[in-house]
XYZ file of C-alpha atoms in Angstrom:
132
model
C 0.057 -0.085 0.091
C 2.663 2.583 0.909
C 4.221 2.027 -2.624
C 0.920 2.358 -4.588
C 0.572 6.119 -2.491
C 3.957 6.775 -2.985
C 3.342 6.147 -7.002
C 0.255 8.140 -6.972
C 1.620 11.162 -5.059
C 5.387 11.452 -6.283
C 5.790 12.874 -9.590
C 8.117 11.487 -12.299
C 11.596 13.012 -11.476
C 13.058 12.040 -15.307
C 15.313 14.894 -16.209
C 15.988 15.335 -20.097
C 19.184 16.641 -21.643
C 19.683 20.465 -21.895
C 19.404 20.100 -25.669
C 15.624 18.562 -25.418
C 14.806 21.250 -22.938
C 16.034 23.801 -25.381
C 14.121 22.449 -28.114
C 10.991 21.847 -26.416
C 10.900 25.990 -24.971
C 11.150 26.906 -28.658
C 8.894 24.447 -29.875
C 6.073 25.023 -27.250
C 6.777 28.175 -25.154
C 3.071 28.392 -23.780
C 3.315 24.724 -22.396
C 2.207 23.893 -18.657
C 1.939 20.655 -16.382
C 5.043 19.206 -18.502
C 6.164 15.620 -17.849
C 9.121 13.947 -19.204
C 9.504 10.187 -19.477
C 12.771 8.432 -20.872
C 12.432 6.326 -23.702
C 14.936 4.155 -25.531
C 17.117 6.769 -27.018
C 14.555 9.323 -26.543
C 12.573 11.487 -24.334
C 8.680 11.958 -24.275
C 7.011 15.227 -22.639
C 3.448 14.959 -22.058
C 1.915 18.651 -21.682
C -0.679 20.785 -22.001
C -0.910 23.575 -24.690
C -3.731 26.050 -25.158
C -5.663 23.640 -22.769
C -5.108 20.353 -25.127
C -3.091 17.652 -24.184
C -0.015 17.072 -26.311
C 2.908 14.373 -26.440
C 5.999 15.211 -28.121
C 8.897 13.039 -28.768
C 12.616 14.356 -28.611
C 16.171 12.525 -29.883
C 18.546 12.915 -26.969
C 20.315 15.863 -29.051
C 17.002 17.971 -28.860
C 15.597 17.101 -32.335
C 12.035 16.738 -32.409
C 10.949 13.457 -33.586
C 7.117 13.840 -33.490
C 4.393 15.317 -31.494
C 0.437 14.245 -30.883
C -2.117 16.342 -29.766
C -5.836 15.679 -28.628
C -8.143 17.389 -31.358
C -11.455 18.597 -30.849
C -13.763 17.266 -33.252
C -14.732 20.622 -34.111
C -10.933 21.178 -35.626
C -11.288 17.972 -37.687
C -10.479 19.095 -41.521
C -13.756 18.041 -43.727
C -11.657 15.755 -46.161
C -10.758 13.615 -43.082
C -14.238 13.846 -41.896
C -15.913 12.824 -45.276
C -13.403 9.890 -45.632
C -14.471 7.970 -42.713
C -18.264 9.165 -42.302
C -19.360 5.928 -43.888
C -17.441 4.025 -41.323
C -19.055 4.999 -38.208
C -19.212 7.430 -35.207
C -15.967 9.489 -34.532
C -15.042 9.047 -30.871
C -11.275 10.368 -30.563
C -9.145 12.401 -32.793
C -5.570 12.980 -32.479
C -3.306 15.073 -34.854
C 0.038 13.133 -35.292
C 2.814 15.492 -36.878
C 5.868 13.957 -37.931
C 8.571 16.156 -39.467
C 6.516 17.963 -42.144
C 4.072 15.339 -42.486
C 0.597 15.523 -40.847
C -1.589 12.139 -40.006
C -4.858 11.945 -37.848
C -5.415 8.817 -35.927
C -8.948 8.304 -35.142
C -11.129 6.006 -33.017
C -14.503 5.044 -34.851
C -16.998 2.928 -33.593
C -19.325 1.206 -36.105
C -23.122 0.227 -36.187
C -22.282 -2.869 -34.369
C -20.477 -0.937 -31.530
C -17.169 -2.363 -32.622
C -14.324 -0.034 -32.443
C -11.200 0.748 -35.044
C -8.211 2.887 -34.935
C -7.933 4.482 -38.354
C -4.932 6.475 -39.560
C -5.274 9.010 -42.396
C -2.941 11.189 -44.377
C -3.690 14.996 -44.529
C -4.857 14.150 -48.121
C -7.865 11.961 -46.693
C -6.349 8.559 -47.638
C -6.356 5.655 -44.951
C -2.884 4.886 -44.205
C -3.682 2.003 -41.647
C -6.794 0.407 -39.961
C -7.255 -1.961 -37.128
C -9.806 -3.360 -35.057
C -9.543 -2.441 -31.316
């Protein structure tokens, strides 16, 4: 029980490289509630930017690999909405920016209440589809 309470109340103590911190501050100057995690060869930051949850992944040298942000349905481009409208109800949307490529990850629920994860390019092409 003590260990559980400690895990709940003690925040993550991961400290990224100085290069990661500088890159993060340049890219996400308005970020709040930042938590860092060490990944294999990289650092991950989970934070809020303009009240939207985001995740950014950095190489140890500070270069930004990708970032993801939860995307309100109202901000989803029409081309993406029209691509998935026949597949079912959109439950969740995430914008993925990897380099200069945008991709959208959507959780869809069909008429049989089965859920699917769709990855769609910024041009409305389905890149990947898997049942959850």
